[in-house]
Amino acid sequence: MSYNRYNNNQNFYNRKRRQTDDFGNDDEPKRFRSDGGGQGPVEEELETYLFRVGELSDQNRIGGYSVESNIESTSNFVLTQINNRQADIINILLECARLPEKLTTYSTLIGLLNTKNPDFVEEFLDSLATSLKQFLNQAQFSAVHILVRFISDLVNVKVVSAKSILNIFEKMADLVHEDKSPQVRTDFYVYCILSSIPWNGRLLYEQHGPELDELLDTIKSYLENRSKDHMALLKVWSVDDPHPQEDYLDCIWWQIKKLEEHDWKESQIIRPYVSFEASFKNSTIHDFPLIVPPEYSDKILYPLPRVIFRMFDYTDVPEEFILPGHHSVERYLVEEQLHSVINTYYQDRKLCATRLLQLPITNRIPLNYMIVEIIFAQLFALPKPAHLEVFYGSLLLELCKLQPNYMPIVLAQATELLFDRLDNMKTAGIERFSSWFAYHLSNFQYKWSWEDWKDSVNESLESPKNKFLRETLVRCMRLSYHQRIVEFIPEPMSSLLPANPKPNYKYISEEAADLEGTPVANRLLELFKERAIPEDVFSALRDIPDLEKDGETEINPLKVEVFTSTLLYFGCKSFSHAFAALAKYHMIFKMLVDSEKCQLVVLEALHDVWKNHQQIIIVLVDKLLKTQIVECSSVAKWVFSDQIKNEFTSFYVWEILHSTISRMNKQVDKLRHEYNGLNEKHKKSDLDPESVQNEITEEELEQKLSTLNSLREQQKNLFFIIIERFFAILSDYLTKLELKIEDTEQGETFKSPNWFKWVSERFEDFLLTHNEEVLPYLDDIKSQFLSPNTN
Amino acid sequence: MSYFGQNAISIGAYRDQKFKGTRTEQERLLAQSTTLYVGNLSFYTTEEQIHELFSRAGDVKRIIMGLDRNKKTPCGFCFVEYYTRADAENCMRYINGTRLDDRLIRTDWDAGFVEGRQYGRGKSGGQVRDEYRKEFDPGRQ
């Protein structure tokens, strides 16, 4: 059946959506149903009620109009179904236990089920424990995190004993005493504990005060002694003014401490079970099975540490709202819920936006501000955002659609605020902000109060604000066209405008008569127009003789340059034209470009023709790599070459470098995947000598491995080229700074601390983004590049 | 892992009447396609603009502009092909229903580009929908 892969993870929400097409037909897609449509009404009812419990939607009109009565009626209904469908119910509940924004609804439901059928709940808890253990063994940390919290909440409905939960917490906290455990591992478990305490802290305190204190003391001394080296790399803002950027564990620690100061009482979590306190009085309390964290293994990738991104405080919001302080547990709880919603619904931006705005909040919390802060926190997260940047952009558009009178205002305020503080923002953040802003404006006809920012026009070209504006306008142009930008930028700010992206072909310019290559260039243009075959073009190129050097013939770089510039000029009308031209005469490239030197000539010629059209340079470099006319290493060297020196801090140059590295990484990953696949098959055919079908020979395997290894050498080489050149260029600057040498010939750019900011942060970003690939070579890098007096 | 999000990437109701093959075959291709049809473009929207926006969902393999059968000029639609299904799905999730060149564009799964499908099938050479459109649309003249 063609939709099998969608059916595996199908849950209730997706099955019930009705598909409406352009012609207004309601086409119930029976083929989307995993069971082939054989479900009866009672089964569907059960699923509806379970997945939608607490939602009070039209499909769920069971038991009245309050959340509590809805849960109670659902519980009663489920109790009638247990005999027939126990396994199904447990499976559905296990799925529901991981719906983060409905945690207390489901714990209430379990609590009520427990009052009438404790045996069933015992079975459920066993399945829950098994499920948790599975997730732990599979290193599915976000699932572990949600489930630990869910189980923590079950103490509040008299289903699970506080002692058994404490035991689990203590086992997790014990890891801090293990020597071999890396910090990320202990960090994760400590975070699980601390982030569950807001739910059951009060009860733990009441019933096991001293044990809770001891647990917190253990955590406290761990936090005091753990390393914070990661902070510098992960902070988006480089200063702590106006908001300190805190390590995520430190932040939640202070939030828990504040909660303690308030007697473990908080007002953000909605607890439907409070109404049922009397019902739970005689409940059977179960001991949750002890869960022990699996042994340490260096193959497991734990979640990276985080720095909490802050941009708003209580002074930024209108008077009728109260934004909870950084260390209040309410701030944490709302943020946590917002992150959860995003991470659950990110594949459906409309549903995500709706759910975000439906978040149940108390105490006049300014939800729009918190939503915006969280979205930017995710967008700017280092090393990279959890989801695609375009997701966040489209999510903000949906939010503006749903709240056209409020959200755009908050977003505008946020934009101004971010721009204000741009001087202290990391390069990666500035780049993402710029890319987002252009995208956002393109959905609103580029309407913005540009004049507010006119002061930045007079700042130096390398100043963050000036560069941000110019780069944003380039992006806006890429999404529209040059004249459009000219129209909405006020005249006094026109120095910010990008160049008109026209080609620059020297062989028909005024200086053409003086150029050596002009005759051949003109001939080539004629040939291209006549759609000449490659052989004829190659013949025409012979008029530029090759060079003789020490008895060896070397291809004349001029030949390569004339051919490349002319071909690209000929195909300048659109991307498709350029691609077609490259494809048609690809073999000539293959014949001419036989050395790294020639590859660099190609890239330089490309840049010469298209220096005003950054987007096409990016696209064509990519094409040249794909068609193997140039190699990744050449592109890297070209990026650091003299031709690019004056544009070195332009964003498009880094787009090219990142895309080149990414291409190399993907190739290696793909080949590694293929090799592993072959290896697996080979092992299997070894074990089963009769299966001739998938026989992989030793030779095939060896060949694949050697291809893989040679590709990995290329990847290593690429990284080393980049790192070496970064060191060179940065040391050069620092040396000149130290010796107070003025770099007069190269212009203002190279003297400025701003230039250093862009370049050093690019280096940092490069290392951070590719830390996994670079890590194996760290020792080599250190010995080769670091001398005693570099930092 | 996310359970939600099948709606954004579900296959629409449009089926190419000129598809060469069975309905089953068409369904199969749609379910694994990495090509998207993009509709409601302005006639003046360029390949460059399309590339800029659609690259935000992933690596674009190629863009084929939809052309008036007679004039051979853009007539308001195109095909965008990605290298992977996942990238195409992200395009459906995040780019469908947003603006390009000030117009709300619509993306839909396509069974795959075949030579000839880049031409409008309307009587006058453009798209069929422009034959029936009642309001004046300045971007589609």
CSV table of N, CA and C in Angstrom, one decimal, chain A residues 2-3 5-6 9-11 13-14 17 19 21-22 31-32 95 98-99 343-349 351 388 390-391 394 397 401 435-436 438-439 442-443 445-446 475 478-481 484 573-577 579 613 615 619 622-623 626 663 666, chain B residues 1-15 27-28 30-32 46-53 56-65 83 85 87 89-102 104 106 108-109 129:
chain,number,residue,atom,x,y,z
A,2,SER,N,0.5,2.2,-0.8
A,2,SER,CA,1.4,3.3,-1.1
A,2,SER,C,1.7,4.2,0.1
A,3,TYR,N,0.9,4.2,1.1
A,3,TYR,CA,1.1,5.2,2.2
A,3,TYR,C,1.6,4.5,3.4
A,5,ARG,N,4.4,4.2,4.8
A,5,ARG,CA,5.3,4.9,5.7
A,5,ARG,C,4.7,6.0,6.5
A,6,TYR,N,3.5,6.5,6.0
A,6,TYR,CA,2.8,7.5,6.8
A,6,TYR,C,2.0,6.8,7.9
A,9,ASN,N,3.4,5.8,11.9
A,9,ASN,CA,3.4,6.8,13.0
A,9,ASN,C,2.1,7.5,13.1
A,10,GLN,N,1.1,7.1,12.3
A,10,GLN,CA,-0.1,7.8,12.3
A,10,GLN,C,-0.7,7.8,13.7
A,11,ASN,N,-1.2,8.9,14.1
A,11,ASN,CA,-2.1,8.8,15.3
A,11,ASN,C,-3.4,9.4,15.0
A,13,TYR,N,-5.0,12.2,15.4
A,13,TYR,CA,-5.2,13.5,14.8
A,13,TYR,C,-5.2,13.5,13.3
A,14,ASN,N,-4.3,12.7,12.7
A,14,ASN,CA,-4.1,12.7,11.3
A,14,ASN,C,-5.2,11.9,10.6
A,17,ARG,N,-8.5,14.0,9.8
A,17,ARG,CA,-8.6,15.3,9.0
A,17,ARG,C,-9.3,14.9,7.7
A,19,GLN,N,-9.9,15.8,3.8
A,19,GLN,CA,-9.1,16.5,2.8
A,19,GLN,C,-10.1,17.2,1.9
A,21,ASP,N,-10.2,19.5,-1.5
A,21,ASP,CA,-9.4,20.0,-2.6
A,21,ASP,C,-9.9,21.3,-3.2
A,22,ASP,N,-9.3,21.8,-4.3
A,22,ASP,CA,-9.6,23.1,-4.8
A,22,ASP,C,-11.1,23.2,-5.3
A,31,ARG,N,-7.6,5.6,2.2
A,31,ARG,CA,-6.3,4.9,2.1
A,31,ARG,C,-5.3,5.4,3.2
A,32,PHE,N,-5.6,6.5,3.9
A,32,PHE,CA,-4.7,7.0,4.9
A,32,PHE,C,-4.8,6.2,6.2
A,95,GLU,N,1.6,6.6,24.4
A,95,GLU,CA,1.8,7.7,23.5
A,95,GLU,C,1.4,9.0,24.1
A,98,ARG,N,3.5,11.2,26.4
A,98,ARG,CA,4.6,12.0,25.9
A,98,ARG,C,4.0,13.3,25.1
A,99,LEU,N,2.8,13.6,25.4
A,99,LEU,CA,2.2,14.9,24.9
A,99,LEU,C,2.5,15.9,25.9
A,343,ASN,N,8.6,22.0,19.5
A,343,ASN,CA,9.2,20.7,19.1
A,343,ASN,C,8.3,19.6,18.8
A,344,THR,N,7.0,19.7,19.2
A,344,THR,CA,6.0,18.7,18.9
A,344,THR,C,5.4,19.0,17.6
A,345,TYR,N,5.0,20.2,17.3
A,345,TYR,CA,4.2,20.6,16.2
A,345,TYR,C,5.0,21.3,15.0
A,346,TYR,N,6.3,21.2,15.1
A,346,TYR,CA,7.1,21.9,14.1
A,346,TYR,C,6.8,21.6,12.6
A,347,GLN,N,6.2,20.4,12.4
A,347,GLN,CA,6.0,20.0,11.0
A,347,GLN,C,4.7,20.5,10.5
A,348,ASP,N,3.9,21.2,11.3
A,348,ASP,CA,2.7,21.8,10.9
A,348,ASP,C,2.6,23.2,11.4
A,349,ARG,N,3.0,24.1,10.6
A,349,ARG,CA,3.2,25.5,11.2
A,349,ARG,C,1.9,26.1,11.7
A,351,LEU,N,-0.8,24.5,12.9
A,351,LEU,CA,-1.2,23.9,14.2
A,351,LEU,C,-0.3,24.4,15.3
A,388,LEU,N,14.6,24.0,10.8
A,388,LEU,CA,15.0,24.9,9.7
A,388,LEU,C,14.7,26.3,10.0
A,390,VAL,N,13.7,28.5,7.9
A,390,VAL,CA,12.5,28.9,7.3
A,390,VAL,C,11.2,28.5,8.1
A,391,PHE,N,11.3,27.5,8.9
A,391,PHE,CA,10.2,27.1,9.7
A,391,PHE,C,9.9,28.2,10.7
A,394,SER,N,8.2,31.1,8.8
A,394,SER,CA,6.8,30.8,8.4
A,394,SER,C,5.9,30.7,9.7
A,397,LEU,N,5.0,34.2,10.6
A,397,LEU,CA,4.0,34.7,9.7
A,397,LEU,C,2.6,34.2,10.1
A,401,LYS,N,-0.7,36.2,11.3
A,401,LYS,CA,-2.1,36.0,10.7
A,401,LYS,C,-3.1,35.8,11.8
A,435,SER,N,18.8,37.2,7.5
A,435,SER,CA,18.1,36.3,6.6
A,435,SER,C,16.7,36.3,6.9
A,436,TRP,N,16.4,36.2,8.2
A,436,TRP,CA,14.9,36.1,8.6
A,436,TRP,C,14.2,37.4,8.3
A,438,ALA,N,14.8,39.7,6.0
A,438,ALA,CA,14.5,39.9,4.6
A,438,ALA,C,13.3,39.1,4.2
A,439,TYR,N,13.3,37.8,4.7
A,439,TYR,CA,12.2,36.9,4.4
A,439,TYR,C,10.9,37.4,4.9
A,442,SER,N,9.6,40.3,3.0
A,442,SER,CA,9.2,40.0,1.6
A,442,SER,C,7.7,39.5,1.6
A,443,ASN,N,7.2,39.2,2.8
A,443,ASN,CA,5.8,38.9,2.9
A,443,ASN,C,4.9,40.1,3.3
A,445,GLN,N,5.5,43.3,1.8
A,445,GLN,CA,5.9,44.4,0.8
A,445,GLN,C,7.1,45.2,1.3
A,446,TYR,N,7.9,44.7,2.1
A,446,TYR,CA,9.1,45.4,2.5
A,446,TYR,C,8.8,46.7,3.3
A,475,ARG,N,19.7,40.5,0.5
A,475,ARG,CA,18.7,39.4,0.7
A,475,ARG,C,17.4,39.8,0.1
A,478,ARG,N,17.5,39.7,-3.5
A,478,ARG,CA,17.5,38.3,-4.0
A,478,ARG,C,16.1,37.7,-4.1
A,479,LEU,N,15.2,38.2,-3.2
A,479,LEU,CA,13.9,37.7,-3.1
A,479,LEU,C,13.0,38.5,-4.1
A,480,SER,N,13.5,39.6,-4.5
A,480,SER,CA,12.7,40.5,-5.4
A,480,SER,C,13.5,40.9,-6.6
A,481,TYR,N,13.9,42.2,-6.7
A,481,TYR,CA,14.7,42.6,-7.8
A,481,TYR,C,15.3,44.0,-7.5
A,484,ARG,N,13.2,47.2,-7.1
A,484,ARG,CA,12.3,47.2,-5.9
A,484,ARG,C,12.9,47.8,-4.7
A,573,LYS,N,21.7,35.2,-19.1
A,573,LYS,CA,20.3,35.7,-19.0
A,573,LYS,C,19.6,35.1,-17.8
A,574,SER,N,19.9,33.9,-17.4
A,574,SER,CA,19.2,33.3,-16.2
A,574,SER,C,20.0,32.2,-15.7
A,575,PHE,N,19.7,31.6,-14.6
A,575,PHE,CA,20.4,30.4,-14.1
A,575,PHE,C,20.3,29.3,-15.1
A,576,SER,N,19.1,29.1,-15.7
A,576,SER,CA,19.0,28.0,-16.6
A,576,SER,C,19.9,28.2,-17.8
A,577,HIS,N,20.0,29.4,-18.3
A,577,HIS,CA,20.9,29.6,-19.4
A,577,HIS,C,22.4,29.3,-19.0
A,579,PHE,N,23.4,27.3,-16.6
A,579,PHE,CA,23.6,25.8,-16.4
A,579,PHE,C,23.7,25.1,-17.8
A,613,HIS,N,26.7,40.2,-8.7
A,613,HIS,CA,25.5,39.3,-8.5
A,613,HIS,C,26.0,38.1,-7.6
A,615,GLN,N,24.4,36.2,-5.7
A,615,GLN,CA,23.6,35.0,-5.7
A,615,GLN,C,24.0,34.0,-6.8
A,619,VAL,N,25.5,30.1,-6.7
A,619,VAL,CA,24.8,29.0,-7.4
A,619,VAL,C,25.8,28.4,-8.4
A,622,ASP,N,28.5,26.2,-6.7
A,622,ASP,CA,27.9,25.0,-6.4
A,622,ASP,C,27.8,24.1,-7.6
A,623,LYS,N,27.4,24.7,-8.7
A,623,LYS,CA,27.3,23.9,-10.0
A,623,LYS,C,28.7,23.4,-10.4
A,626,LYS,N,29.5,20.5,-8.3
A,626,LYS,CA,28.6,19.3,-8.6
A,626,LYS,C,29.1,18.6,-9.9
A,663,ARG,N,28.8,20.1,1.4
A,663,ARG,CA,28.8,19.2,0.3
A,663,ARG,C,29.8,18.0,0.5
A,666,LYS,N,28.5,15.7,3.2
A,666,LYS,CA,27.4,14.8,2.7
A,666,LYS,C,28.0,13.7,1.9
B,1,MET,N,11.2,13.6,17.4
B,1,MET,CA,10.2,12.9,16.6
B,1,MET,C,8.8,13.6,16.7
B,2,SER,N,8.2,13.7,15.6
B,2,SER,CA,6.9,14.4,15.7
B,2,SER,C,5.8,13.6,15.0
B,3,TYR,N,4.7,13.5,15.8
B,3,TYR,CA,3.6,12.8,15.2
B,3,TYR,C,2.7,13.7,14.3
B,4,PHE,N,2.8,15.0,14.5
B,4,PHE,CA,1.9,15.9,13.8
B,4,PHE,C,2.6,16.4,12.6
B,5,GLY,N,1.9,16.6,11.5
B,5,GLY,CA,2.5,17.2,10.4
B,5,GLY,C,2.3,16.5,9.1
B,6,GLN,N,1.4,15.4,9.1
B,6,GLN,CA,1.1,14.8,7.8
B,6,GLN,C,0.2,15.6,7.0
B,7,ASN,N,-0.6,16.5,7.6
B,7,ASN,CA,-1.5,17.4,6.8
B,7,ASN,C,-0.8,18.3,5.9
B,8,ALA,N,0.3,18.9,6.4
B,8,ALA,CA,1.0,19.9,5.6
B,8,ALA,C,1.6,19.2,4.3
B,9,ILE,N,1.9,18.0,4.4
B,9,ILE,CA,2.6,17.4,3.2
B,9,ILE,C,1.7,16.4,2.5
B,10,SER,N,0.4,16.4,2.8
B,10,SER,CA,-0.5,15.4,2.1
B,10,SER,C,-0.7,15.8,0.7
B,11,ILE,N,-1.0,14.8,-0.1
B,11,ILE,CA,-1.2,14.9,-1.5
B,11,ILE,C,-2.5,15.5,-1.8
B,12,GLY,N,-2.5,16.5,-2.7
B,12,GLY,CA,-3.8,17.2,-3.0
B,12,GLY,C,-4.7,16.3,-3.9
B,13,ALA,N,-5.7,16.9,-4.4
B,13,ALA,CA,-6.7,16.2,-5.2
B,13,ALA,C,-6.4,16.2,-6.7
B,14,TYR,N,-5.5,17.1,-7.1
B,14,TYR,CA,-5.3,17.3,-8.5
B,14,TYR,C,-4.6,16.1,-9.1
B,15,ARG,N,-5.1,15.6,-10.3
B,15,ARG,CA,-4.4,14.6,-11.0
B,15,ARG,C,-4.2,15.0,-12.4
B,27,GLU,N,-0.3,7.7,-8.4
B,27,GLU,CA,-0.3,7.8,-6.9
B,27,GLU,C,1.0,7.4,-6.4
B,28,ARG,N,1.6,6.4,-6.9
B,28,ARG,CA,2.9,5.9,-6.4
B,28,ARG,C,4.0,7.0,-6.6
B,30,LEU,N,3.5,10.2,-7.0
B,30,LEU,CA,3.2,11.3,-6.1
B,30,LEU,C,3.7,11.1,-4.7
B,31,ALA,N,3.6,9.9,-4.2
B,31,ALA,CA,3.9,9.5,-2.8
B,31,ALA,C,5.4,9.6,-2.6
B,32,GLN,N,6.2,9.4,-3.7
B,32,GLN,CA,7.7,9.4,-3.4
B,32,GLN,C,8.4,10.6,-4.2
B,46,THR,N,11.1,35.6,-11.5
B,46,THR,CA,12.2,35.0,-12.1
B,46,THR,C,12.6,33.7,-11.5
B,47,GLU,N,13.4,32.9,-12.2
B,47,GLU,CA,14.0,31.7,-11.7
B,47,GLU,C,14.9,32.0,-10.5
B,48,GLU,N,15.5,33.2,-10.5
B,48,GLU,CA,16.4,33.6,-9.4
B,48,GLU,C,15.6,33.7,-8.1
B,49,GLN,N,14.5,34.4,-8.2
B,49,GLN,CA,13.7,34.6,-7.0
B,49,GLN,C,13.2,33.3,-6.5
B,50,ILE,N,12.7,32.4,-7.4
B,50,ILE,CA,12.2,31.1,-7.0
B,50,ILE,C,13.3,30.3,-6.3
B,51,HIS,N,14.5,30.4,-6.9
B,51,HIS,CA,15.7,29.7,-6.3
B,51,HIS,C,16.0,30.2,-4.9
B,52,GLU,N,15.9,31.5,-4.7
B,52,GLU,CA,16.3,32.1,-3.4
B,52,GLU,C,15.3,31.6,-2.3
B,53,LEU,N,14.0,31.6,-2.7
B,53,LEU,CA,13.1,31.2,-1.6
B,53,LEU,C,13.1,29.7,-1.4
B,56,ARG,N,15.6,27.7,0.7
B,56,ARG,CA,15.6,27.8,2.2
B,56,ARG,C,15.0,26.5,2.8
B,57,ALA,N,14.4,25.6,1.9
B,57,ALA,CA,13.9,24.4,2.4
B,57,ALA,C,14.9,23.2,2.1
B,58,GLY,N,15.9,23.5,1.3
B,58,GLY,CA,16.8,22.5,1.0
B,58,GLY,C,17.5,22.7,-0.4
B,59,ASP,N,18.4,21.9,-0.7
B,59,ASP,CA,19.2,22.0,-2.0
B,59,ASP,C,18.2,21.8,-3.2
B,60,VAL,N,18.2,22.8,-4.0
B,60,VAL,CA,17.3,22.7,-5.2
B,60,VAL,C,18.0,22.0,-6.3
B,61,LYS,N,17.4,21.0,-6.9
B,61,LYS,CA,18.1,20.3,-8.0
B,61,LYS,C,17.9,21.0,-9.3
B,62,ARG,N,16.6,21.4,-9.6
B,62,ARG,CA,16.4,22.2,-10.8
B,62,ARG,C,15.0,22.9,-10.7
B,63,ILE,N,15.0,23.9,-11.5
B,63,ILE,CA,13.7,24.7,-11.6
B,63,ILE,C,13.3,24.7,-13.0
B,64,ILE,N,12.1,24.4,-13.3
B,64,ILE,CA,11.7,24.4,-14.7
B,64,ILE,C,10.5,25.4,-14.8
B,65,MET,N,10.7,26.5,-15.5
B,65,MET,CA,9.7,27.6,-15.6
B,65,MET,C,8.6,27.1,-16.5
B,83,TYR,N,16.6,17.3,-4.3
B,83,TYR,CA,17.3,16.1,-4.4
B,83,TYR,C,16.6,15.0,-3.5
B,85,ARG,N,13.3,13.7,-0.9
B,85,ARG,CA,11.9,13.8,-0.5
B,85,ARG,C,11.7,14.7,0.7
B,87,ASP,N,13.5,17.2,1.8
B,87,ASP,CA,13.5,18.6,1.5
B,87,ASP,C,12.2,19.1,0.8
B,89,GLU,N,9.3,17.8,1.3
B,89,GLU,CA,8.3,17.9,2.3
B,89,GLU,C,8.4,19.2,3.1
B,90,ASN,N,9.6,19.6,3.4
B,90,ASN,CA,9.8,20.8,4.1
B,90,ASN,C,9.4,22.0,3.3
B,91,CYS,N,9.5,21.9,2.1
B,91,CYS,CA,9.0,23.0,1.2
B,91,CYS,C,7.5,23.1,1.3
B,92,MET,N,6.8,21.9,1.3
B,92,MET,CA,5.4,21.9,1.5
B,92,MET,C,5.0,22.5,2.8
B,93,ARG,N,5.8,22.2,3.8
B,93,ARG,CA,5.4,22.6,5.2
B,93,ARG,C,5.6,24.1,5.4
B,94,TYR,N,6.7,24.7,4.8
B,94,TYR,CA,7.1,26.0,5.2
B,94,TYR,C,7.0,27.1,4.1
B,95,ILE,N,6.9,26.6,2.9
B,95,ILE,CA,6.9,27.6,1.8
B,95,ILE,C,5.6,27.7,1.1
B,96,ASN,N,4.9,26.6,1.1
B,96,ASN,CA,3.5,26.6,0.5
B,96,ASN,C,2.6,27.6,1.3
B,97,GLY,N,1.9,28.5,0.6
B,97,GLY,CA,1.1,29.4,1.3
B,97,GLY,C,1.7,30.6,1.8
B,98,THR,N,3.0,30.8,1.5
B,98,THR,CA,3.7,32.1,1.9
B,98,THR,C,3.9,32.9,0.6
B,99,ARG,N,4.5,34.1,0.7
B,99,ARG,CA,4.5,35.0,-0.5
B,99,ARG,C,5.9,34.9,-1.2
B,100,LEU,N,5.7,34.9,-2.5
B,100,LEU,CA,6.9,35.1,-3.4
B,100,LEU,C,6.6,36.3,-4.4
B,101,ASP,N,7.4,37.3,-4.4
B,101,ASP,CA,7.1,38.4,-5.3
B,101,ASP,C,5.7,39.0,-5.0
B,102,ASP,N,5.5,39.1,-3.7
B,102,ASP,CA,4.2,39.7,-3.2
B,102,ASP,C,3.0,38.8,-3.5
B,104,LEU,N,0.7,35.1,-2.9
B,104,LEU,CA,0.6,33.9,-2.1
B,104,LEU,C,0.8,32.7,-3.1
B,106,ARG,N,1.3,28.6,-4.2
B,106,ARG,CA,0.8,27.3,-3.7
B,106,ARG,C,1.7,26.2,-4.3
B,108,ASP,N,2.4,22.0,-4.7
B,108,ASP,CA,1.6,20.7,-4.7
B,108,ASP,C,2.5,19.6,-5.2
B,109,TRP,N,2.3,18.4,-4.8
B,109,TRP,CA,3.2,17.3,-5.3
B,109,TRP,C,3.0,17.1,-6.8
B,129,ARG,N,-6.4,28.0,-15.9
B,129,ARG,CA,-7.1,28.8,-14.9
B,129,ARG,C,-7.2,30.3,-15.3
